[in-house]
Amino acid sequence: MDWKKIYNEKLTTADEAVKLIKSGNRVVTGLGAGESPVLIDAMMKNHKAYKGVEIVNILSLVKTEYLDPAIDEHLHYNALFVSAKSRHAVNEGYADYTPSFFYRMPQMWEKDLLVDVAVIQVSAPDRHGFCSYGISVDYIKHAAEKAPIVLAHVNKSMPRALGDAFIHVSHMTCIVEADVPLLAPPPPAPNEAELAIGKHCASLINDGDCLQLGFGTIPDAVLAFLKDHKDLGIHTEMFSDGVVDLVHAGVITCARKNLNPGKIIATFLLGSQKLYDFVDDNPMVAMHPVTYTNDPYIAGQNDNLVTINSCIQVDLLGQVASETIGMTQFSGVGGQVDFVRASAISKGGRAILTMPSTTKSDTISKIVPFLDEGAVVTTSRCDVHLIVTEYGIADLRNKTCKDRARTLIRIAHPKFRGELTAAFKQRFNCEF
Ligand code: COA
């Protein structure tokens, strides 16, 4: 098979490619920085030709013009996670949110949310005609395998990440070449409370442990306190710049991992250009679909798996709201429950959920007698393990309801401990 001939025959412009999308189609696009800005721009230019086209992805970061309510009858957005950019549209009701565990999302493309068109952004082909999904393998690889039509944006800026992360040019319906830089947000700077949380989390991590880290300031704050650890491993959903620094410092070696020794395992990436350069052609990094990275029964095969994710509110029973602030859908489930359950399966595993003890300048406690009206439970009280605030660590696993409430009140902000203790006495009809 002469793949170069196939490649050249499939080359087209973005404007022509998006004409293959027909009214009523469901279009699945990549995650975050993996979404093709070039093909989305072309879809926007062509939007009046569409009626009832649905765009589905987990994280809109790069292009958000399709969130405009004025074009909703042409392009409707269905979010699998709510970002700062899509929050308004979802809560105002002109975009939708579909809750799902991250590792199960690719199953949607086979039933319930059948995919008509996959819009992918990939690296330049290698000498065998394979392009890498690079920083976004997640659910998009499955979507492209299921979709009758695959619109591919080949971007030389997309790193050639290794692993189960490739598509052959023969599987693309058409190809658009455009070299544009990937979105590369700088790492966020942690504040004082986040640094204190990072320090507590680091105290729960031993040499040789395998880590999963969510996105944001707290994971990077944790990594900042791991500089003297040895032989840490990574099996995660995503990672960012902090991991690169610890690889270069010789702290992350993955040498003691019992599953995929020597390899960092992830499904998507978001960070600076330094991160994207690090993964390019790097045999230490194996990118996999989310069905592999996040399946609790696979991730849980890593011994001593320590998972670190963040939450919004915890009630005195240990029920965790991580995606809603009352009625407001603030974010999504993501991989939180996948990894909480993976660490419960893992021999020696620990699931850490973090949050500052208060919000809005210390006027609202995030540890509460009852979740806010309308809030949903993301991590249940049977799944929850360790909650960390800047005031310490609450180990809730296998504790009675009263003991978990007592433990949580001890890591609440001192200002709120009195009223939480009163709520404890009323709820449990006993002394603290
Ligand atoms: N009551 C009222 N407002 C609250 C609140 C509460 N209990 N908790 C948070 N907020 C507000 C904050 O004041 C802040 O508002 P602002 O933006 O106006 O300042 C905002 O919500 C964000 O709070 P913050 O603590 O900074 O959140 P974050 O950006 O660190 O994100 C999660 C935290 C929980 C939303 C995020 O980690 C998440 O989506 N988790 C679930 C999914 C997951 O775990 N994925 C892991 C794999 S990547």
Short mmCIF file of C-alpha atoms and ligand atoms in Angstrom, two decimals:
data_model
loop_
_atom_site.label_atom_id
_atom_site.label_comp_id
_atom_site.label_asym_id
_atom_site.label_seq_id
_atom_site.Cartn_x
_atom_site.Cartn_y
_atom_site.Cartn_z
CA MET A 1 0.00 0.00 0.00
CA ASP A 2 1.48 3.36 -1.03
CA TRP A 3 0.30 5.46 1.91
CA LYS A 4 1.74 8.69 0.45
CA LYS A 5 -0.50 8.30 -2.59
CA ILE A 6 -3.53 7.74 -0.33
CA TYR A 7 -2.51 10.74 1.78
CA ASN A 8 -2.19 13.05 -1.21
CA GLU A 9 -5.51 11.90 -2.66
CA LYS A 10 -7.26 12.73 0.62
CA LEU A 11 -5.76 16.20 1.01
CA THR A 12 -8.34 18.96 0.94
CA THR A 13 -9.15 22.33 2.52
CA ALA A 14 -10.92 22.76 5.85
CA ASP A 15 -13.82 24.50 4.06
CA GLU A 16 -14.34 21.48 1.78
CA ALA A 17 -13.86 18.93 4.58
CA VAL A 18 -16.65 20.28 6.77
CA LYS A 19 -19.12 20.04 3.91
CA LEU A 20 -19.12 16.28 4.59
CA ILE A 21 -21.00 17.02 7.82
CA LYS A 22 -24.72 16.76 7.17
CA SER A 23 -27.72 18.13 9.08
CA GLY A 24 -28.64 15.94 12.04
CA ASN A 25 -25.12 14.49 12.38
CA ARG A 26 -23.40 13.96 15.71
CA VAL A 27 -19.82 15.28 15.53
CA VAL A 28 -17.30 14.20 18.16
CA THR A 29 -14.25 16.46 18.59
CA GLY A 30 -11.01 16.08 20.57
CA LEU A 31 -10.39 17.09 24.16
CA GLY A 32 -9.10 20.51 25.23
CA ALA A 33 -5.98 21.45 23.31
CA GLY A 34 -6.58 18.37 21.14
CA GLU A 35 -9.63 19.89 19.48
CA SER A 36 -8.82 21.12 15.95
CA PRO A 37 -9.23 24.92 15.85
CA VAL A 38 -8.95 24.87 12.06
CA LEU A 39 -11.85 22.48 11.48
CA ILE A 40 -14.01 24.18 14.13
CA ASP A 41 -13.42 27.55 12.41
CA ALA A 42 -14.49 26.01 9.11
CA MET A 43 -17.62 24.51 10.72
CA MET A 44 -18.47 27.92 12.10
CA LYS A 45 -18.11 29.49 8.63
CA ASN A 46 -20.42 26.80 7.24
CA HIS A 47 -22.87 26.67 10.17
CA LYS A 48 -25.86 28.02 8.25
CA ALA A 49 -25.72 24.93 6.03
CA TYR A 50 -26.34 22.70 9.06
CA LYS A 51 -29.55 22.05 10.94
CA GLY A 52 -29.45 20.12 14.20
CA VAL A 53 -25.78 19.18 14.16
CA GLU A 54 -24.61 18.14 17.63
CA ILE A 55 -21.02 18.72 18.76
CA VAL A 56 -19.90 16.43 21.60
CA ASN A 57 -16.63 16.63 23.52
CA ILE A 58 -15.42 16.55 27.09
CA LEU A 59 -13.63 19.88 27.32
CA SER A 60 -14.08 22.99 25.21
CA LEU A 61 -11.01 25.17 25.64
CA VAL A 62 -9.70 26.29 22.29
CA LYS A 63 -12.77 27.26 20.29
CA THR A 64 -16.10 28.05 21.84
CA GLU A 65 -17.98 29.94 19.14
CA TYR A 66 -20.38 27.00 18.82
CA LEU A 67 -21.62 27.87 22.31
CA ASP A 68 -23.35 30.95 20.91
CA PRO A 69 -27.13 30.61 21.58
CA ALA A 70 -27.82 32.43 18.31
CA ILE A 71 -26.58 29.44 16.30
CA ASP A 72 -28.02 26.70 18.52
CA GLU A 73 -30.48 25.47 15.87
CA HIS A 74 -27.48 24.86 13.56
CA LEU A 75 -24.85 23.65 16.03
CA HIS A 76 -25.86 22.38 19.45
CA TYR A 77 -23.26 21.58 22.12
CA ASN A 78 -23.42 18.48 24.32
CA ALA A 79 -20.73 18.62 27.02
CA LEU A 80 -19.33 15.54 28.72
CA PHE A 81 -17.65 17.86 31.26
CA VAL A 82 -18.33 21.52 31.97
CA SER A 83 -15.44 23.98 31.65
CA ALA A 84 -15.22 27.68 32.51
CA LYS A 85 -15.97 28.34 28.83
CA SER A 86 -19.08 26.14 28.59
CA ARG A 87 -20.46 26.72 32.11
CA HIS A 88 -22.71 29.62 31.16
CA ALA A 89 -24.18 27.85 28.12
CA VAL A 90 -24.94 24.68 30.10
CA ASN A 91 -26.48 26.48 33.06
CA GLU A 92 -28.50 28.83 30.84
CA GLY A 93 -29.93 25.75 29.11
CA TYR A 94 -28.82 26.24 25.50
CA ALA A 95 -26.09 23.61 25.79
CA ASP A 96 -26.43 20.16 27.36
CA TYR A 97 -24.40 18.18 29.85
CA THR A 98 -24.27 14.37 29.80
CA PRO A 99 -22.83 12.91 33.02
CA SER A 100 -20.62 9.85 32.61
CA PHE A 101 -17.57 8.21 34.09
CA PHE A 102 -14.69 9.15 31.81
CA TYR A 103 -13.59 5.55 31.18
CA ARG A 104 -17.05 4.65 29.90
CA MET A 105 -17.39 7.51 27.40
CA PRO A 106 -16.09 5.57 24.39
CA GLN A 107 -18.95 3.07 24.91
CA MET A 108 -21.34 5.91 24.07
CA TRP A 109 -20.15 5.97 20.49
CA GLU A 110 -21.44 2.41 20.03
CA LYS A 111 -24.83 2.90 21.62
CA ASP A 112 -26.85 5.89 22.82
CA LEU A 113 -24.57 8.54 21.25
CA LEU A 114 -23.73 7.02 17.88
CA VAL A 115 -21.02 9.04 16.17
CA ASP A 116 -21.42 10.17 12.56
CA VAL A 117 -18.30 12.30 12.20
CA ALA A 118 -15.05 12.32 14.20
CA VAL A 119 -13.02 15.52 13.96
CA ILE A 120 -9.43 14.73 14.92
CA GLN A 121 -6.15 16.62 15.21
CA VAL A 122 -3.04 14.46 14.75
CA SER A 123 0.71 14.60 14.18
CA ALA A 124 2.35 14.44 10.77
CA PRO A 125 2.50 10.85 9.44
CA ASP A 126 5.57 8.74 10.20
CA ARG A 127 7.37 6.76 7.50
CA HIS A 128 4.72 4.02 7.74
CA GLY A 129 1.76 6.38 7.30
CA PHE A 130 0.66 6.46 10.94
CA CYS A 131 -0.26 9.72 12.67
CA SER A 132 -0.24 10.06 16.47
CA TYR A 133 -3.19 11.45 18.41
CA GLY A 134 -0.50 13.11 20.53
CA ILE A 135 -1.96 14.95 23.51
CA SER A 136 -5.56 13.72 23.13
CA VAL A 137 -6.10 9.97 22.76
CA ASP A 138 -8.85 9.66 25.42
CA TYR A 139 -12.24 8.91 23.76
CA ILE A 140 -11.37 10.38 20.35
CA LYS A 141 -9.44 7.31 19.11
CA HIS A 142 -12.54 5.15 19.66
CA ALA A 143 -14.75 7.82 18.08
CA ALA A 144 -12.58 7.80 14.93
CA GLU A 145 -12.68 4.00 14.86
CA LYS A 146 -16.49 4.01 15.01
CA ALA A 147 -17.33 7.06 12.87
CA PRO A 148 -18.22 6.53 9.19
CA ILE A 149 -16.52 9.88 8.46
CA VAL A 150 -13.16 11.01 9.93
CA LEU A 151 -12.03 14.58 9.25
CA ALA A 152 -8.33 14.80 10.11
CA HIS A 153 -6.35 17.95 10.78
CA VAL A 154 -2.66 17.09 10.40
CA ASN A 155 -0.65 19.53 12.50
CA LYS A 156 3.15 19.42 12.70
CA SER A 157 2.89 20.98 16.18
CA MET A 158 1.13 17.88 17.49
CA PRO A 159 3.77 15.76 19.25
CA ARG A 160 4.24 12.20 18.08
CA ALA A 161 3.28 10.60 21.37
CA LEU A 162 3.81 6.85 21.54
CA GLY A 163 1.61 4.09 22.96
CA ASP A 164 -1.80 2.97 21.70
CA ALA A 165 -2.11 6.35 20.05
CA PHE A 166 -2.02 6.00 16.28
CA ILE A 167 -4.30 6.17 13.26
CA HIS A 168 -3.26 5.20 9.73
CA VAL A 169 -3.90 7.75 6.99
CA SER A 170 -6.00 5.13 5.15
CA HIS A 171 -8.61 5.40 7.95
CA MET A 172 -9.12 9.12 7.40
CA THR A 173 -11.89 10.31 5.09
CA CYS A 174 -10.10 13.54 4.28
CA ILE A 175 -7.01 15.35 5.45
CA VAL A 176 -6.41 19.04 6.09
CA GLU A 177 -2.83 20.18 6.65
CA ALA A 178 -2.39 23.24 8.89
CA ASP A 179 0.50 24.01 11.21
CA VAL A 180 -0.82 25.94 14.17
CA PRO A 181 0.55 26.06 17.73
CA LEU A 182 -1.28 23.98 20.34
CA LEU A 183 -2.97 25.73 23.22
CA ALA A 184 -0.29 25.77 25.92
CA PRO A 185 -1.53 27.31 29.19
CA PRO A 186 1.23 28.12 31.70
CA PRO A 187 1.15 26.17 34.97
CA PRO A 188 -1.04 27.89 37.61
CA ALA A 189 0.67 29.30 40.72
CA PRO A 190 -0.57 27.75 44.01
CA ASN A 191 -1.69 29.99 46.88
CA GLU A 192 -0.88 29.46 50.57
CA ALA A 193 -3.79 27.08 51.29
CA GLU A 194 -3.04 25.05 48.15
CA LEU A 195 0.62 24.73 49.17
CA ALA A 196 -0.45 23.51 52.64
CA ILE A 197 -2.76 20.96 50.98
CA GLY A 198 0.10 19.91 48.69
CA LYS A 199 2.32 19.33 51.72
CA HIS A 200 -0.30 17.17 53.49
CA CYS A 201 -0.83 15.11 50.31
CA ALA A 202 2.92 14.63 49.88
CA SER A 203 3.06 13.24 53.44
CA LEU A 204 0.73 10.43 52.28
CA ILE A 205 3.06 9.45 49.40
CA ASN A 206 5.90 6.95 49.83
CA ASP A 207 8.91 6.19 47.66
CA GLY A 208 7.93 3.87 44.81
CA ASP A 209 4.21 4.83 44.83
CA CYS A 210 2.32 5.17 41.56
CA LEU A 211 0.48 8.50 41.20
CA GLN A 212 -2.62 9.75 39.43
CA LEU A 213 -2.99 13.52 39.45
CA GLY A 214 -5.91 15.62 38.32
CA PHE A 215 -5.49 19.00 36.67
CA GLY A 216 -4.96 22.34 38.36
CA THR A 217 -2.99 24.06 41.04
CA ILE A 218 -3.19 21.38 43.74
CA PRO A 219 -1.55 18.57 41.72
CA ASP A 220 1.33 20.89 40.90
CA ALA A 221 1.49 21.96 44.57
CA VAL A 222 1.75 18.26 45.58
CA LEU A 223 4.55 17.65 43.08
CA ALA A 224 6.48 20.60 44.51
CA PHE A 225 6.80 18.67 47.81
CA LEU A 226 7.99 15.41 46.23
CA LYS A 227 11.48 16.53 45.23
CA ASP A 228 13.17 14.21 47.74
CA HIS A 229 11.06 11.14 46.91
CA LYS A 230 12.45 8.21 44.96
CA ASP A 231 11.21 6.12 42.05
CA LEU A 232 7.70 7.49 41.82
CA GLY A 233 5.53 6.14 39.02
CA ILE A 234 2.68 7.67 37.01
CA HIS A 235 -0.50 5.99 35.80
CA THR A 236 -2.90 8.85 35.27
CA GLU A 237 -5.64 10.38 33.19
CA MET A 238 -3.60 13.50 32.41
CA PHE A 239 -0.41 15.18 33.48
CA SER A 240 1.14 18.58 33.18
CA ASP A 241 4.47 20.40 33.51
CA GLY A 242 5.12 19.40 37.15
CA VAL A 243 5.65 15.77 36.11
CA VAL A 244 8.27 16.79 33.52
CA ASP A 245 10.28 18.63 36.19
CA LEU A 246 10.27 15.55 38.45
CA VAL A 247 11.35 13.26 35.61
CA HIS A 248 14.27 15.56 34.89
CA ALA A 249 15.10 15.63 38.62
CA GLY A 250 15.23 11.80 38.66
CA VAL A 251 12.28 11.54 41.10
CA ILE A 252 9.78 10.02 38.66
CA THR A 253 11.38 6.95 37.14
CA CYS A 254 8.43 4.50 37.07
CA ALA A 255 11.07 1.89 37.96
CA ARG A 256 9.01 0.27 40.71
CA LYS A 257 5.71 0.10 38.79
CA ASN A 258 4.43 -3.47 38.64
CA LEU A 259 2.20 -2.65 35.63
CA ASN A 260 4.02 -0.98 32.70
CA PRO A 261 7.35 -0.58 34.54
CA GLY A 262 9.44 2.31 33.25
CA LYS A 263 6.47 3.97 31.54
CA ILE A 264 4.32 7.00 32.31
CA ILE A 265 0.76 6.09 31.30
CA ALA A 266 -1.76 8.84 30.43
CA THR A 267 -4.68 9.56 28.11
CA PHE A 268 -4.49 13.34 27.60
CA LEU A 269 -2.13 16.23 28.29
CA LEU A 270 -2.51 19.92 28.95
CA GLY A 271 0.39 22.19 29.73
CA SER A 272 3.11 24.35 28.28
CA GLN A 273 5.24 23.73 25.18
CA LYS A 274 7.81 22.16 27.51
CA LEU A 275 5.33 19.35 28.21
CA TYR A 276 4.51 18.82 24.54
CA ASP A 277 8.25 18.68 23.66
CA PHE A 278 8.79 16.17 26.46
CA VAL A 279 6.26 13.67 25.11
CA ASP A 280 7.36 13.94 21.48
CA ASP A 281 8.79 10.55 20.44
CA ASN A 282 9.56 9.79 24.11
CA PRO A 283 9.50 6.04 24.82
CA MET A 284 9.03 6.78 28.53
CA VAL A 285 5.49 8.02 27.82
CA ALA A 286 2.75 5.70 26.60
CA MET A 287 -0.53 7.40 25.72
CA HIS A 288 -3.58 5.14 25.77
CA PRO A 289 -7.34 5.43 25.26
CA VAL A 290 -9.27 6.30 28.42
CA THR A 291 -10.77 2.79 28.39
CA TYR A 292 -7.29 1.64 29.44
CA THR A 293 -5.97 4.45 31.67
CA ASN A 294 -9.15 5.01 33.68
CA ASP A 295 -10.75 1.59 33.89
CA PRO A 296 -10.62 0.98 37.66
CA TYR A 297 -9.85 -2.72 37.12
CA ILE A 298 -6.83 -1.86 34.96
CA ALA A 299 -5.52 1.20 36.85
CA GLY A 300 -6.12 -0.73 40.10
CA GLN A 301 -3.57 -3.34 39.03
CA ASN A 302 -0.89 -0.78 39.92
CA ASP A 303 0.15 -1.49 43.50
CA ASN A 304 0.34 1.52 45.83
CA LEU A 305 -1.73 3.69 43.52
CA VAL A 306 -2.23 7.13 45.08
CA THR A 307 -4.91 9.21 43.36
CA ILE A 308 -5.26 12.95 43.95
CA ASN A 309 -8.31 14.90 42.77
CA SER A 310 -10.26 17.94 43.95
CA CYS A 311 -13.78 18.56 45.16
CA ILE A 312 -16.18 21.38 45.96
CA GLN A 313 -18.12 20.37 49.07
CA VAL A 314 -18.18 17.47 51.58
CA ASP A 315 -20.97 16.75 54.06
CA LEU A 316 -20.50 15.27 57.50
CA LEU A 317 -21.17 11.75 56.19
CA GLY A 318 -18.34 12.06 53.67
CA GLN A 319 -20.54 12.50 50.59
CA VAL A 320 -18.51 14.48 48.08
CA ALA A 321 -19.85 17.03 45.58
CA SER A 322 -17.14 17.68 42.99
CA GLU A 323 -19.10 19.01 40.04
CA THR A 324 -21.92 21.19 41.29
CA ILE A 325 -22.28 24.28 43.46
CA GLY A 326 -25.88 23.80 44.53
CA MET A 327 -27.98 23.80 41.35
CA THR A 328 -25.09 25.07 39.20
CA GLN A 329 -23.26 22.52 37.09
CA PHE A 330 -19.74 23.83 37.72
CA SER A 331 -17.63 21.04 36.19
CA GLY A 332 -18.05 17.30 35.63
CA VAL A 333 -17.33 13.84 36.95
CA GLY A 334 -14.22 13.45 34.78
CA GLY A 335 -12.01 10.65 36.00
CA GLN A 336 -12.53 11.25 39.70
CA VAL A 337 -14.64 8.19 40.48
CA ASP A 338 -12.67 6.00 38.04
CA PHE A 339 -9.53 6.65 40.08
CA VAL A 340 -11.13 6.64 43.53
CA ARG A 341 -12.32 3.12 42.71
CA ALA A 342 -9.00 2.15 41.09
CA SER A 343 -7.12 3.05 44.25
CA ALA A 344 -9.59 1.00 46.32
CA ILE A 345 -8.74 -2.03 44.15
CA SER A 346 -4.99 -1.32 44.21
CA LYS A 347 -2.89 -3.19 46.80
CA GLY A 348 -1.81 -0.40 49.16
CA GLY A 349 -3.88 2.18 47.23
CA ARG A 350 -4.98 5.55 48.63
CA ALA A 351 -7.61 7.94 47.21
CA ILE A 352 -7.08 11.58 48.17
CA LEU A 353 -9.70 14.26 47.53
CA THR A 354 -8.58 17.81 48.26
CA MET A 355 -10.22 21.18 48.76
CA PRO A 356 -9.44 24.38 50.63
CA SER A 357 -11.52 24.39 53.85
CA THR A 358 -13.38 27.57 52.84
CA THR A 359 -14.26 29.68 49.83
CA LYS A 360 -15.26 33.30 49.15
CA SER A 361 -12.70 34.85 51.52
CA ASP A 362 -13.42 32.45 54.37
CA THR A 363 -17.16 33.23 54.43
CA ILE A 364 -18.30 29.75 53.30
CA SER A 365 -17.18 26.43 54.77
CA LYS A 366 -16.73 23.65 52.22
CA ILE A 367 -17.31 21.05 54.94
CA VAL A 368 -21.04 21.26 55.64
CA PRO A 369 -23.77 19.48 57.62
CA PHE A 370 -25.75 18.93 54.38
CA LEU A 371 -24.79 19.38 50.73
CA ASP A 372 -26.34 22.49 49.17
CA GLU A 373 -29.82 22.02 47.73
CA GLY A 374 -29.47 20.70 44.17
CA ALA A 375 -25.86 19.52 44.61
CA VAL A 376 -25.08 16.06 43.27
CA VAL A 377 -22.88 13.45 44.89
CA THR A 378 -19.88 12.66 42.70
CA THR A 379 -17.97 10.39 45.11
CA SER A 380 -20.25 8.46 47.45
CA ARG A 381 -19.65 7.96 51.15
CA CYS A 382 -18.86 4.29 50.49
CA ASP A 383 -16.18 5.21 47.95
CA VAL A 384 -14.58 8.12 49.81
CA HIS A 385 -11.21 7.56 51.51
CA LEU A 386 -8.99 10.55 52.41
CA ILE A 387 -10.11 14.19 52.45
CA VAL A 388 -7.36 16.80 52.69
CA THR A 389 -7.73 20.51 53.51
CA GLU A 390 -5.03 22.97 54.57
CA TYR A 391 -5.87 21.94 58.16
CA GLY A 392 -4.99 18.27 57.73
CA ILE A 393 -6.06 14.82 56.59
CA ALA A 394 -9.36 13.07 57.36
CA ASP A 395 -9.29 9.30 56.81
CA LEU A 396 -12.93 8.27 56.38
CA ARG A 397 -12.64 4.72 55.10
CA ASN A 398 -14.43 2.15 57.26
CA LYS A 399 -15.28 4.76 59.91
CA THR A 400 -18.70 5.00 61.55
CA CYS A 401 -20.90 7.91 60.49
CA LYS A 402 -20.14 9.70 63.78
CA ASP A 403 -16.39 9.15 63.53
CA ARG A 404 -16.20 10.36 59.96
CA ALA A 405 -18.08 13.53 60.95
CA ARG A 406 -15.71 14.07 63.92
CA THR A 407 -12.67 13.56 61.68
CA LEU A 408 -13.99 15.98 59.07
CA ILE A 409 -14.80 18.69 61.63
CA ARG A 410 -11.17 18.53 62.81
CA ILE A 411 -9.96 19.58 59.33
CA ALA A 412 -12.63 22.26 58.84
CA HIS A 413 -11.64 25.94 59.13
CA PRO A 414 -11.48 26.77 62.90
CA LYS A 415 -14.05 29.51 62.34
CA PHE A 416 -16.70 26.91 61.38
CA ARG A 417 -15.86 24.10 63.80
CA GLY A 418 -18.32 25.39 66.45
CA GLU A 419 -21.35 25.39 64.17
CA LEU A 420 -20.36 22.06 62.61
CA THR A 421 -20.05 20.56 66.10
CA ALA A 422 -23.55 21.83 66.94
CA ALA A 423 -24.85 20.24 63.72
CA PHE A 424 -23.07 17.01 64.69
CA LYS A 425 -24.81 16.93 68.09
CA GLN A 426 -28.21 17.57 66.51
CA ARG A 427 -27.77 14.98 63.77
CA PHE A 428 -26.33 12.16 65.88
CA ASN A 429 -28.04 13.01 69.15
CA CYS A 430 -24.80 12.61 71.09
CA GLU A 431 -21.78 14.51 72.41
CA PHE A 432 -18.86 15.29 70.08
N1 COA B 1 -19.65 27.02 47.66
C1 COA B 1 -19.66 28.11 46.87
N2 COA B 1 -18.70 28.36 45.94
C2 COA B 1 -17.71 27.49 45.82
C3 COA B 1 -17.63 26.33 46.62
C4 COA B 1 -18.65 26.11 47.56
N3 COA B 1 -18.63 25.04 48.36
N4 COA B 1 -16.51 25.64 46.27
C5 COA B 1 -15.93 26.33 45.29
N5 COA B 1 -16.63 27.45 45.03
C6 COA B 1 -16.30 28.48 44.03
C7 COA B 1 -15.00 29.17 44.41
O1 COA B 1 -15.23 30.29 45.24
C8 COA B 1 -14.46 29.60 43.08
O2 COA B 1 -15.18 30.75 42.64
P1 COA B 1 -14.47 31.90 41.79
O3 COA B 1 -14.06 31.21 40.51
O4 COA B 1 -15.56 32.91 41.63
O5 COA B 1 -13.33 32.33 42.63
C9 COA B 1 -14.89 28.47 42.17
O6 COA B 1 -15.99 27.84 42.80
C10 COA B 1 -13.79 27.44 41.92
O7 COA B 1 -13.32 26.91 43.14
P2 COA B 1 -11.87 26.27 43.22
O8 COA B 1 -11.70 25.70 44.58
O9 COA B 1 -10.84 27.26 42.77
O10 COA B 1 -12.00 25.13 42.15
P3 COA B 1 -10.92 24.51 41.19
O11 COA B 1 -10.74 25.36 40.00
O12 COA B 1 -9.71 24.13 41.97
O13 COA B 1 -11.70 23.21 40.71
C11 COA B 1 -13.10 21.26 41.01
C12 COA B 1 -12.15 22.27 41.67
C13 COA B 1 -13.57 20.35 42.11
C14 COA B 1 -14.25 21.94 40.34
C15 COA B 1 -12.31 20.45 39.95
O14 COA B 1 -11.18 19.88 40.53
C16 COA B 1 -13.15 19.34 39.33
O15 COA B 1 -13.78 19.58 38.34
N6 COA B 1 -13.17 18.13 39.93
C17 COA B 1 -14.05 17.04 39.48
C18 COA B 1 -13.48 16.23 38.35
C19 COA B 1 -12.18 15.58 38.68
O16 COA B 1 -11.85 15.29 39.81
N7 COA B 1 -11.39 15.29 37.69
C20 COA B 1 -10.12 14.65 37.96
C21 COA B 1 -9.42 14.20 36.81
S1 COA B 1 -8.76 15.58 35.81
#
